[in-house]
Amino acid sequence: MSSKRWIKIWFIIIITIPIVGIFNYFIDPYGLNSSQNKFYLSLTNVSKPNILKLKINLKADYYLIGSSRLMRVNPTVIENYLLDKKVFNIGISAATFDENLMLAKQVISNNSNFIFGFDAFTLNKNRLNNIDLLNRQKKYKEALTSKTIISEYFSLDFLITSIEDLHKRISGEKLDQFFTSENNKEVRTSIDGVEKFLKNIGKDGVANFNNFEIVAESDIIQLAKTASEDDIFIIYPKHYYHYVVNQKYQNIEDKYFRAIKLLVNNTNAKVWSFYQINEITRNEKNFDENGWHFKPKIANMIFNRIYGDDKTTISPKNFGILLTKDNVQKNLSRISNKVKSYQ
C-alpha cells in the first residue's frame, strides 16, 4: 500500500474518531449528562460493561443495582424525589450475587449510594458455577478496573445506540413507548405456568432456581455492612404464585427469609420488602407473563411508597413494609403463614 493511501486512511481515522465521540456525547442516549428528555428504555436497559464503567466513573449520587427488574424502573422517578441527586441504572440481566456485590463495593468506594435489589434467585450460589456467568462477570470486572474512561465514548455500540436514538426521534417515537407497551400488555398467569417457568428457566444454562442454596452467610453480612444509612435494599414484588412455589420447592422460602434476616440484622441501610400477598401481587395485570417482572407502573408505586411524604396514602396501605431488627421475624412469619393459606 502506498504511503499516500496510508496518509489518507490515517487522516480519515483522525477526523472520524473525534466526530464519533462528540456525536455520542451530545446525543447522550444513556442520560449520562442528563436524564431529561431521554427514551425510558435507554435509561433502564441492561448496562454493557463499557457503559456501566462510564456510569460508575461519572459518580452519580445513587445507583440502581439488581437484575432485569430494573428495566421497569425509570431513574428519573427517583430523581424527582431526590431533587438535585443524579441516579444511574446499572442493572445486569440475570445478575449474580457476586456481580451485584462487586458493583456495590465500587459504588461505595466512589462515595456514592445504592438502591440494591435483593432478589432470591441472585442469591443462589449454584448459579456461580455457570461458565457463561463467570465469563460475563470477568468482563464487568475488567471494565471496572480498566484505566480508560474517555475512550468509551468512541465505542461502536455507543455509536449504534446514538444513531438508533436519533432515528427514533426523527420517527416520532414517544419517550415512554416501552413503558406504555409494558403496562398495557395483556398476560395470563397460572400456578402451573409459574412452576413450569421456574423449572425450565435454566435451559439456557442459567439455572436460577436449580439446586437452590444461598450464598455464604459471611458474604451477605459483608454486603450488609458495606451499606450506610443512606443506602436502600429492596425486596421487589412478584406475582404471589411465586411465593407459593418458593414455599413448595427446595425450602426456597426458608433459605431466602434467612438471608433477609441476616441482611436486616447486620446493616444500617433501610430494607424495604414488597414480598407480600395483597391486591398488587394478586393481580396478574401488574406483572409480565409468569409473574416474573412487575410492570413499570408498579415501580412507580414502589418508589412512591419509599419516598412519598405520606406513605399511608400515596400507595395502598398494605403495599411495602420497612423491615427493622424489631419487626423482621414477625413480618416474615406472617407472610409465610399467609402464603400457606393460599395453597
Short mmCIF file of C-alpha atoms in Angstrom, two decimals:
data_model
loop_
_atom_site.label_atom_id
_atom_site.label_comp_id
_atom_site.label_asym_id
_atom_site.label_seq_id
_atom_site.Cartn_x
_atom_site.Cartn_y
_atom_site.Cartn_z
CA MET A 1 0.00 0.00 0.00
CA SER A 2 1.38 3.40 -0.96
CA SER A 3 2.34 5.99 1.63
CA LYS A 4 -0.29 8.39 0.23
CA ARG A 5 -3.01 5.81 0.79
CA TRP A 6 -1.83 5.27 4.38
CA ILE A 7 -1.90 9.01 4.97
CA LYS A 8 -5.47 9.23 3.67
CA ILE A 9 -6.58 6.35 5.90
CA TRP A 10 -4.99 7.87 8.99
CA PHE A 11 -6.42 11.27 8.13
CA ILE A 12 -9.93 9.77 7.91
CA ILE A 13 -9.43 7.96 11.21
CA ILE A 14 -8.13 11.07 12.96
CA ILE A 15 -11.12 13.09 11.72
CA THR A 16 -13.75 10.40 12.32
CA ILE A 17 -12.90 9.43 15.89
CA PRO A 18 -13.46 12.89 17.44
CA ILE A 19 -16.70 13.26 15.45
CA VAL A 20 -17.98 9.95 16.85
CA GLY A 21 -17.11 10.98 20.40
CA ILE A 22 -18.74 14.40 20.05
CA PHE A 23 -21.84 12.84 18.43
CA ASN A 24 -22.22 10.30 21.24
CA TYR A 25 -21.65 12.96 23.90
CA PHE A 26 -24.35 15.30 22.60
CA ILE A 27 -26.93 12.65 21.65
CA ASP A 28 -26.33 11.13 25.10
CA PRO A 29 -28.83 8.23 24.74
CA TYR A 30 -27.97 6.78 28.17
CA GLY A 31 -28.61 10.02 30.03
CA LEU A 32 -25.01 10.36 31.18
CA ASN A 33 -25.19 14.16 31.10
CA SER A 34 -28.89 14.48 31.84
CA SER A 35 -31.74 12.00 32.16
CA GLN A 36 -34.30 14.53 30.96
CA ASN A 37 -35.92 14.05 27.55
CA LYS A 38 -34.44 10.55 27.13
CA PHE A 39 -36.04 7.34 25.96
CA TYR A 40 -37.02 5.37 29.04
CA LEU A 41 -35.70 2.12 27.60
CA SER A 42 -32.24 3.67 27.07
CA LEU A 43 -32.18 4.82 30.68
CA THR A 44 -33.21 1.43 32.03
CA ASN A 45 -31.72 -1.06 29.58
CA VAL A 46 -29.12 -3.55 30.77
CA SER A 47 -25.73 -1.87 31.04
CA LYS A 48 -22.96 -3.22 28.83
CA PRO A 49 -19.55 -3.33 30.56
CA ASN A 50 -18.20 -0.19 28.86
CA ILE A 51 -21.36 1.84 29.53
CA LEU A 52 -21.55 0.59 33.10
CA LYS A 53 -17.95 1.71 33.57
CA LEU A 54 -18.83 5.19 32.30
CA LYS A 55 -21.75 5.43 34.70
CA ILE A 56 -19.59 4.35 37.63
CA ASN A 57 -16.81 6.78 36.80
CA LEU A 58 -19.20 9.69 36.38
CA LYS A 59 -20.02 9.26 40.09
CA ALA A 60 -23.77 9.71 40.34
CA ASP A 61 -25.37 10.16 43.74
CA TYR A 62 -27.33 6.89 43.60
CA TYR A 63 -27.04 3.69 41.59
CA LEU A 64 -29.76 1.13 40.97
CA ILE A 65 -28.18 -2.32 41.37
CA GLY A 66 -30.04 -5.51 40.53
CA SER A 67 -31.40 -7.72 37.80
CA SER A 68 -33.65 -7.24 34.75
CA ARG A 69 -36.40 -5.98 37.06
CA LEU A 70 -34.64 -2.64 36.85
CA MET A 71 -35.66 -2.34 33.19
CA ARG A 72 -39.03 -1.29 34.62
CA VAL A 73 -37.58 1.33 36.98
CA ASN A 74 -37.16 4.80 35.48
CA PRO A 75 -34.30 6.59 37.29
CA THR A 76 -36.00 9.95 36.71
CA VAL A 77 -38.84 8.89 39.01
CA ILE A 78 -36.33 8.60 41.85
CA GLU A 79 -34.55 11.79 40.80
CA ASN A 80 -37.86 13.63 41.12
CA TYR A 81 -38.00 12.64 44.79
CA LEU A 82 -34.31 13.28 45.48
CA LEU A 83 -34.43 16.62 43.63
CA ASP A 84 -30.80 17.55 42.93
CA LYS A 85 -29.48 13.97 43.02
CA LYS A 86 -28.30 12.03 39.96
CA VAL A 87 -29.44 8.40 39.63
CA PHE A 88 -27.97 5.80 37.25
CA ASN A 89 -29.31 2.33 36.49
CA ILE A 90 -26.52 -0.28 36.42
CA GLY A 91 -28.69 -3.39 36.49
CA ILE A 92 -27.45 -6.62 34.92
CA SER A 93 -29.91 -9.11 33.47
CA ALA A 94 -29.90 -12.40 35.42
CA ALA A 95 -27.36 -10.85 37.80
CA THR A 96 -25.41 -12.98 40.25
CA PHE A 97 -24.76 -12.08 43.86
CA ASP A 98 -21.03 -11.71 43.17
CA GLU A 99 -21.68 -9.24 40.35
CA ASN A 100 -24.01 -7.14 42.47
CA LEU A 101 -21.65 -7.22 45.46
CA MET A 102 -18.82 -6.11 43.17
CA LEU A 103 -20.91 -3.18 41.96
CA ALA A 104 -21.98 -2.23 45.48
CA LYS A 105 -18.36 -2.10 46.63
CA GLN A 106 -17.40 0.03 43.63
CA VAL A 107 -20.27 2.45 44.26
CA ILE A 108 -19.39 2.83 47.93
CA SER A 109 -15.70 3.35 47.12
CA ASN A 110 -16.77 6.29 44.95
CA ASN A 111 -18.64 7.82 47.90
CA SER A 112 -21.97 7.23 46.16
CA ASN A 113 -25.01 5.34 47.39
CA PHE A 114 -27.01 2.40 46.06
CA ILE A 115 -30.55 1.07 45.82
CA PHE A 116 -29.98 -2.68 45.78
CA GLY A 117 -32.47 -5.31 44.60
CA PHE A 118 -32.18 -8.27 46.99
CA ASP A 119 -33.72 -10.94 44.74
CA ALA A 120 -34.00 -14.61 45.70
CA PHE A 121 -32.56 -16.11 42.52
CA THR A 122 -29.46 -13.87 42.62
CA LEU A 123 -28.62 -15.45 45.99
CA ASN A 124 -28.41 -18.98 44.58
CA LYS A 125 -24.72 -19.86 44.90
CA ASN A 126 -25.03 -22.72 42.41
CA ARG A 127 -25.55 -20.18 39.62
CA LEU A 128 -21.96 -19.09 40.26
CA ASN A 129 -20.75 -22.36 38.74
CA ASN A 130 -22.14 -21.42 35.33
CA ILE A 131 -19.27 -20.78 32.91
CA ASP A 132 -21.21 -18.16 30.90
CA LEU A 133 -21.99 -16.16 34.02
CA LEU A 134 -18.39 -16.44 35.21
CA ASN A 135 -17.12 -15.15 31.86
CA ARG A 136 -19.60 -12.28 31.94
CA GLN A 137 -18.58 -11.34 35.47
CA LYS A 138 -14.95 -11.32 34.33
CA LYS A 139 -15.81 -8.82 31.56
CA TYR A 140 -17.54 -6.49 34.00
CA LYS A 141 -14.63 -6.74 36.42
CA GLU A 142 -12.12 -5.99 33.66
CA ALA A 143 -14.16 -2.98 32.57
CA LEU A 144 -14.36 -1.59 36.10
CA THR A 145 -10.61 -1.98 36.69
CA SER A 146 -9.62 -0.54 33.31
CA LYS A 147 -7.93 2.85 33.45
CA THR A 148 -9.51 4.12 30.23
CA ILE A 149 -12.59 6.32 30.55
CA ILE A 150 -12.89 8.82 27.70
CA SER A 151 -12.33 6.13 25.06
CA GLU A 152 -15.68 4.54 25.98
CA TYR A 153 -17.40 7.46 24.26
CA PHE A 154 -15.90 6.27 20.97
CA SER A 155 -17.13 2.65 21.15
CA LEU A 156 -19.13 1.16 18.29
CA ASP A 157 -22.08 0.04 20.45
CA PHE A 158 -22.36 3.56 21.88
CA LEU A 159 -22.44 4.94 18.33
CA ILE A 160 -25.11 2.45 17.25
CA THR A 161 -27.27 3.35 20.25
CA SER A 162 -26.88 7.06 19.47
CA ILE A 163 -27.89 6.51 15.84
CA GLU A 164 -30.91 4.44 16.94
CA ASP A 165 -31.85 7.19 19.38
CA LEU A 166 -31.70 9.82 16.65
CA HIS A 167 -33.76 7.63 14.30
CA LYS A 168 -36.47 7.12 16.92
CA ARG A 169 -36.69 10.87 17.49
CA ILE A 170 -36.98 11.58 13.77
CA SER A 171 -39.64 8.84 13.51
CA GLY A 172 -41.65 10.48 16.29
CA GLU A 173 -41.44 7.61 18.77
CA LYS A 174 -42.60 8.60 22.24
CA LEU A 175 -40.03 8.59 25.02
CA ASP A 176 -42.18 6.34 27.21
CA GLN A 177 -43.24 3.93 24.46
CA PHE A 178 -41.52 0.90 26.03
CA PHE A 179 -43.12 1.56 29.42
CA THR A 180 -46.54 2.18 27.89
CA SER A 181 -46.30 -1.07 25.93
CA GLU A 182 -45.27 -2.99 29.06
CA ASN A 183 -48.07 -1.52 31.15
CA ASN A 184 -50.71 -2.33 28.52
CA LYS A 185 -49.52 -5.85 27.77
CA GLU A 186 -52.20 -8.48 28.44
CA VAL A 187 -50.94 -11.71 30.01
CA ARG A 188 -52.28 -14.81 31.71
CA THR A 189 -50.63 -16.14 34.83
CA SER A 190 -51.30 -19.55 36.36
CA ILE A 191 -49.68 -21.51 39.16
CA ASP A 192 -48.86 -24.30 36.68
CA GLY A 193 -47.29 -21.79 34.34
CA VAL A 194 -45.14 -20.33 37.12
CA GLU A 195 -43.97 -23.79 38.22
CA LYS A 196 -43.08 -24.73 34.65
CA PHE A 197 -41.37 -21.38 34.09
CA LEU A 198 -39.16 -21.73 37.15
CA LYS A 199 -38.26 -25.34 36.37
CA ASN A 200 -37.36 -24.55 32.75
CA ILE A 201 -35.66 -21.20 33.26
CA GLY A 202 -32.27 -22.91 33.42
CA LYS A 203 -32.46 -24.35 29.91
CA ASP A 204 -30.08 -21.67 28.62
CA GLY A 205 -27.52 -22.76 31.20
CA VAL A 206 -28.51 -20.13 33.76
CA ALA A 207 -30.13 -22.31 36.40
CA ASN A 208 -31.74 -19.64 38.56
CA PHE A 209 -33.51 -22.00 40.95
CA ASN A 210 -31.94 -25.40 40.31
CA ASN A 211 -30.22 -26.83 43.41
CA PHE A 212 -31.12 -23.70 45.32
CA GLU A 213 -28.60 -22.90 48.03
CA ILE A 214 -27.96 -19.46 49.50
CA VAL A 215 -24.52 -17.87 49.10
CA ALA A 216 -22.26 -17.85 52.14
CA GLU A 217 -23.73 -16.01 55.12
CA SER A 218 -20.43 -14.17 55.51
CA ASP A 219 -20.90 -12.68 52.02
CA ILE A 220 -24.41 -11.47 52.87
CA ILE A 221 -23.10 -9.92 56.07
CA GLN A 222 -20.28 -8.29 54.12
CA LEU A 223 -22.81 -6.72 51.75
CA ALA A 224 -24.98 -5.63 54.68
CA LYS A 225 -22.08 -3.91 56.44
CA THR A 226 -20.92 -2.25 53.21
CA ALA A 227 -24.11 -0.19 53.17
CA SER A 228 -24.67 3.06 55.04
CA GLU A 229 -27.88 4.53 56.42
CA ASP A 230 -28.36 6.38 53.12
CA ASP A 231 -28.41 3.14 51.10
CA ILE A 232 -31.54 1.09 50.42
CA PHE A 233 -32.19 -2.60 49.89
CA ILE A 234 -35.44 -3.56 48.17
CA ILE A 235 -37.13 -6.94 48.02
CA TYR A 236 -39.12 -6.38 44.86
CA PRO A 237 -42.57 -7.96 44.36
CA LYS A 238 -43.54 -10.86 42.12
CA HIS A 239 -46.94 -12.38 41.45
CA TYR A 240 -47.89 -14.26 44.60
CA TYR A 241 -47.79 -17.63 42.79
CA HIS A 242 -44.02 -17.32 43.03
CA TYR A 243 -44.29 -17.17 46.82
CA VAL A 244 -46.40 -20.32 46.79
CA VAL A 245 -43.79 -22.09 44.66
CA ASN A 246 -40.95 -20.81 46.87
CA GLN A 247 -42.65 -22.42 49.83
CA LYS A 248 -43.32 -25.65 47.94
CA TYR A 249 -39.87 -26.42 46.49
CA GLN A 250 -36.36 -26.82 47.92
CA ASN A 251 -37.16 -24.78 51.03
CA ILE A 252 -36.52 -21.67 48.97
CA GLU A 253 -38.68 -19.55 51.23
CA ASP A 254 -36.85 -20.64 54.39
CA LYS A 255 -33.44 -20.04 52.81
CA TYR A 256 -34.42 -16.70 51.33
CA PHE A 257 -36.02 -15.47 54.55
CA ARG A 258 -32.88 -16.48 56.45
CA ALA A 259 -30.86 -14.31 54.06
CA ILE A 260 -33.26 -11.39 54.55
CA LYS A 261 -32.95 -11.64 58.32
CA LEU A 262 -29.15 -11.68 58.05
CA LEU A 263 -29.30 -8.58 55.89
CA VAL A 264 -31.64 -6.66 58.17
CA ASN A 265 -29.80 -7.59 61.37
CA ASN A 266 -26.39 -6.55 60.05
CA THR A 267 -26.98 -3.35 58.10
CA ASN A 268 -27.54 0.32 58.79
CA ALA A 269 -29.33 0.71 55.47
CA LYS A 270 -33.09 0.73 55.04
CA VAL A 271 -34.59 -2.58 53.89
CA TRP A 272 -37.96 -2.33 52.15
CA SER A 273 -39.91 -5.51 51.47
CA PHE A 274 -42.68 -5.85 48.87
CA TYR A 275 -42.75 -9.64 49.25
CA GLN A 276 -46.43 -9.75 50.17
CA ILE A 277 -49.81 -11.11 49.22
CA ASN A 278 -52.13 -8.17 48.61
CA GLU A 279 -54.19 -6.55 45.87
CA ILE A 280 -50.99 -5.71 43.99
CA THR A 281 -49.35 -9.14 43.94
CA ARG A 282 -52.64 -11.00 43.37
CA ASN A 283 -53.38 -9.04 40.18
CA GLU A 284 -51.77 -10.60 37.09
CA LYS A 285 -52.18 -7.28 35.24
CA ASN A 286 -49.38 -5.87 37.39
CA PHE A 287 -46.79 -8.32 36.01
CA ASP A 288 -45.49 -9.75 32.78
CA GLU A 289 -46.06 -13.32 31.70
CA ASN A 290 -45.45 -15.84 34.50
CA GLY A 291 -45.43 -13.02 37.06
CA TRP A 292 -41.64 -12.67 36.90
CA HIS A 293 -41.27 -8.92 36.27
CA PHE A 294 -43.51 -6.23 37.73
CA LYS A 295 -44.71 -3.62 35.25
CA PRO A 296 -43.33 -0.04 35.21
CA LYS A 297 -46.48 1.33 36.86
CA ILE A 298 -45.70 -0.85 39.89
CA ALA A 299 -42.15 0.52 40.02
CA ASN A 300 -43.65 3.99 40.38
CA MET A 301 -45.80 2.77 43.25
CA ILE A 302 -42.78 1.17 44.94
CA PHE A 303 -40.83 4.41 45.00
CA ASN A 304 -43.91 6.41 45.94
CA ARG A 305 -44.10 4.15 48.96
CA ILE A 306 -40.41 4.56 49.81
CA TYR A 307 -40.02 8.29 49.20
CA GLY A 308 -43.55 9.67 49.44
CA ASP A 309 -44.24 12.21 52.18
CA ASP A 310 -47.40 10.45 53.34
CA LYS A 311 -46.66 6.76 52.96
CA THR A 312 -50.10 5.71 54.18
CA THR A 313 -51.99 7.31 51.30
CA ILE A 314 -49.71 7.54 48.25
CA SER A 315 -49.64 3.75 47.81
CA PRO A 316 -52.00 1.06 49.15
CA LYS A 317 -51.60 0.90 52.90
CA ASN A 318 -50.55 -2.74 52.86
CA PHE A 319 -48.06 -2.41 50.00
CA GLY A 320 -44.47 -2.43 51.22
CA ILE A 321 -43.02 -2.51 54.71
CA LEU A 322 -39.81 -1.13 56.15
CA LEU A 323 -38.09 -4.06 57.82
CA THR A 324 -36.20 -3.48 61.05
CA LYS A 325 -34.39 -5.64 63.56
CA ASP A 326 -37.50 -5.43 65.73
CA ASN A 327 -40.11 -6.47 63.15
CA VAL A 328 -38.32 -8.64 60.58
CA GLN A 329 -39.02 -12.02 62.19
CA LYS A 330 -42.66 -11.21 62.89
CA ASN A 331 -43.19 -9.88 59.37
CA LEU A 332 -41.61 -12.87 57.61
CA SER A 333 -43.52 -15.32 59.79
CA ARG A 334 -46.78 -13.54 59.00
CA ILE A 335 -46.06 -13.69 55.26
CA SER A 336 -45.15 -17.38 55.47
CA ASN A 337 -48.41 -18.19 57.22
CA LYS A 338 -50.40 -16.18 54.70
CA VAL A 339 -48.74 -17.98 51.78
CA LYS A 340 -49.70 -21.32 53.34
CA SER A 341 -53.34 -20.25 53.41
CA TYR A 342 -53.25 -19.72 49.62
CA GLN A 343 -52.06 -23.23 48.77
#
